[in-house]
Amino acid sequence: MSLSIRNQLPGTVTSVSPGEVMATVRIRLTGGSDLTAAITREATEELGLATGSAVHALVKSTEVSLATARVDGVSIRNQLPGTVRDIATGGAMASVKVALEGGDLTAVITRDAVTDLGLAPGASVVALIKSTEVSIATS
């Protein structure tokens, strides 16, 4: 199966915490960063997720926000440090490729945000991703 989702980050499940309807799944990405996904409990069961499961974390590029430093006092669980690799700008939007430890991540943000944040290749950034925006795929 091919997917249009650009961000497909390989990793290993480190924990599954099921609730009544939803579960949180912690994933150690190949580069060593941790990522949290909030998915349905039914999905964790159907995928057979358990500690040690090899997975891919899937995140639409439009669901990735960027900051110039870690953000305190926010509910977003996933804050992945990286470096801007490339920026492609259009009339209103920009696609920012971020190099993470172990892979790349793409964020689609407004062109104004690129300017306001002073983003350029080589700049340090932190990718912010809500746990509810992370999907999980198994092989």
PDB file of C-alpha atoms in Angstrom, residues 65-136:
ATOM      1  CA  SER A  65       3.943  22.829  13.661  1.00  0.00           C
ATOM      2  CA  LEU A  66       7.397  24.340  14.095  1.00  0.00           C
ATOM      3  CA  ALA A  67       8.958  26.367  16.897  1.00  0.00           C
ATOM      4  CA  THR A  68      12.439  27.813  17.281  1.00  0.00           C
ATOM      5  CA  ALA A  69      12.837  26.207  20.747  1.00  0.00           C
ATOM      6  CA  ARG A  70      11.102  23.739  23.047  1.00  0.00           C
ATOM      7  CA  VAL A  71       7.746  25.019  24.241  1.00  0.00           C
ATOM      8  CA  ASP A  72       6.844  24.794  27.938  1.00  0.00           C
ATOM      9  CA  GLY A  73       3.313  25.010  29.273  1.00  0.00           C
ATOM     10  CA  VAL A  74       1.631  23.372  26.296  1.00  0.00           C
ATOM     11  CA  SER A  75      -0.359  20.144  26.051  1.00  0.00           C
ATOM     12  CA  ILE A  76       1.396  18.946  22.886  1.00  0.00           C
ATOM     13  CA  ARG A  77       3.270  15.787  23.909  1.00  0.00           C
ATOM     14  CA  ASN A  78       5.604  15.438  20.946  1.00  0.00           C
ATOM     15  CA  GLN A  79       8.449  17.935  20.592  1.00  0.00           C
ATOM     16  CA  LEU A  80      11.142  16.642  18.233  1.00  0.00           C
ATOM     17  CA  PRO A  81      14.339  18.693  17.821  1.00  0.00           C
ATOM     18  CA  GLY A  82      15.801  19.013  14.341  1.00  0.00           C
ATOM     19  CA  THR A  83      17.447  21.204  11.740  1.00  0.00           C
ATOM     20  CA  VAL A  84      15.842  22.819   8.706  1.00  0.00           C
ATOM     21  CA  ARG A  85      17.153  21.012   5.633  1.00  0.00           C
ATOM     22  CA  ASP A  86      15.157  22.753   2.884  1.00  0.00           C
ATOM     23  CA  ILE A  87      12.268  25.187   2.365  1.00  0.00           C
ATOM     24  CA  ALA A  88      10.021  25.335  -0.698  1.00  0.00           C
ATOM     25  CA  THR A  89       7.705  28.347  -0.717  1.00  0.00           C
ATOM     26  CA  GLY A  90       4.578  29.084  -2.684  1.00  0.00           C
ATOM     27  CA  GLY A  91       2.255  32.063  -2.708  1.00  0.00           C
ATOM     28  CA  ALA A  92       0.770  31.438   0.735  1.00  0.00           C
ATOM     29  CA  MET A  93       2.253  28.181   2.069  1.00  0.00           C
ATOM     30  CA  ALA A  94       5.684  26.631   2.532  1.00  0.00           C
ATOM     31  CA  SER A  95       6.959  23.083   2.816  1.00  0.00           C
ATOM     32  CA  VAL A  96       9.768  22.829   5.372  1.00  0.00           C
ATOM     33  CA  LYS A  97      11.900  19.683   5.422  1.00  0.00           C
ATOM     34  CA  VAL A  98      13.398  19.062   8.863  1.00  0.00           C
ATOM     35  CA  ALA A  99      16.285  16.675   9.507  1.00  0.00           C
ATOM     36  CA  LEU A 100      15.704  14.656  12.683  1.00  0.00           C
ATOM     37  CA  GLU A 101      17.977  12.057  14.218  1.00  0.00           C
ATOM     38  CA  GLY A 102      17.232   9.005  12.085  1.00  0.00           C
ATOM     39  CA  GLY A 103      15.112  10.619   9.355  1.00  0.00           C
ATOM     40  CA  ASP A 104      13.358  13.596   7.858  1.00  0.00           C
ATOM     41  CA  LEU A 105      10.039  15.228   8.701  1.00  0.00           C
ATOM     42  CA  THR A 106       8.047  17.618   6.514  1.00  0.00           C
ATOM     43  CA  ALA A 107       5.945  20.466   7.906  1.00  0.00           C
ATOM     44  CA  VAL A 108       3.564  22.523   5.775  1.00  0.00           C
ATOM     45  CA  ILE A 109       3.165  25.953   7.365  1.00  0.00           C
ATOM     46  CA  THR A 110       2.321  29.420   6.109  1.00  0.00           C
ATOM     47  CA  ARG A 111       4.899  31.422   4.235  1.00  0.00           C
ATOM     48  CA  ASP A 112       4.396  34.177   6.835  1.00  0.00           C
ATOM     49  CA  ALA A 113       5.335  31.738   9.614  1.00  0.00           C
ATOM     50  CA  VAL A 114       8.594  30.915   7.821  1.00  0.00           C
ATOM     51  CA  THR A 115       9.390  34.629   7.698  1.00  0.00           C
ATOM     52  CA  ASP A 116       8.255  35.367  11.280  1.00  0.00           C
ATOM     53  CA  LEU A 117      10.338  32.475  12.675  1.00  0.00           C
ATOM     54  CA  GLY A 118      13.356  33.399  10.553  1.00  0.00           C
ATOM     55  CA  LEU A 119      13.578  29.885   9.155  1.00  0.00           C
ATOM     56  CA  ALA A 120      16.365  29.024   6.727  1.00  0.00           C
ATOM     57  CA  PRO A 121      18.409  25.900   5.961  1.00  0.00           C
ATOM     58  CA  GLY A 122      20.568  25.088   8.972  1.00  0.00           C
ATOM     59  CA  ALA A 123      18.227  26.689  11.517  1.00  0.00           C
ATOM     60  CA  SER A 124      17.415  24.704  14.656  1.00  0.00           C
ATOM     61  CA  VAL A 125      13.715  23.962  15.134  1.00  0.00           C
ATOM     62  CA  VAL A 126      11.410  21.826  17.222  1.00  0.00           C
ATOM     63  CA  ALA A 127       8.614  19.947  15.461  1.00  0.00           C
ATOM     64  CA  LEU A 128       5.390  19.929  17.495  1.00  0.00           C
ATOM     65  CA  ILE A 129       2.873  17.134  16.901  1.00  0.00           C
ATOM     66  CA  LYS A 130      -0.275  16.425  18.919  1.00  0.00           C
ATOM     67  CA  SER A 131      -0.473  12.770  19.949  1.00  0.00           C
ATOM     68  CA  THR A 132      -3.970  12.537  18.450  1.00  0.00           C
ATOM     69  CA  GLU A 133      -2.492  13.371  15.020  1.00  0.00           C
ATOM     70  CA  VAL A 134      -0.120  10.382  15.011  1.00  0.00           C
ATOM     71  CA  SER A 135      -1.306   7.217  13.275  1.00  0.00           C
ATOM     72  CA  ILE A 136       0.491   3.890  13.483  1.00  0.00           C
TER      73      ILE A 136
END
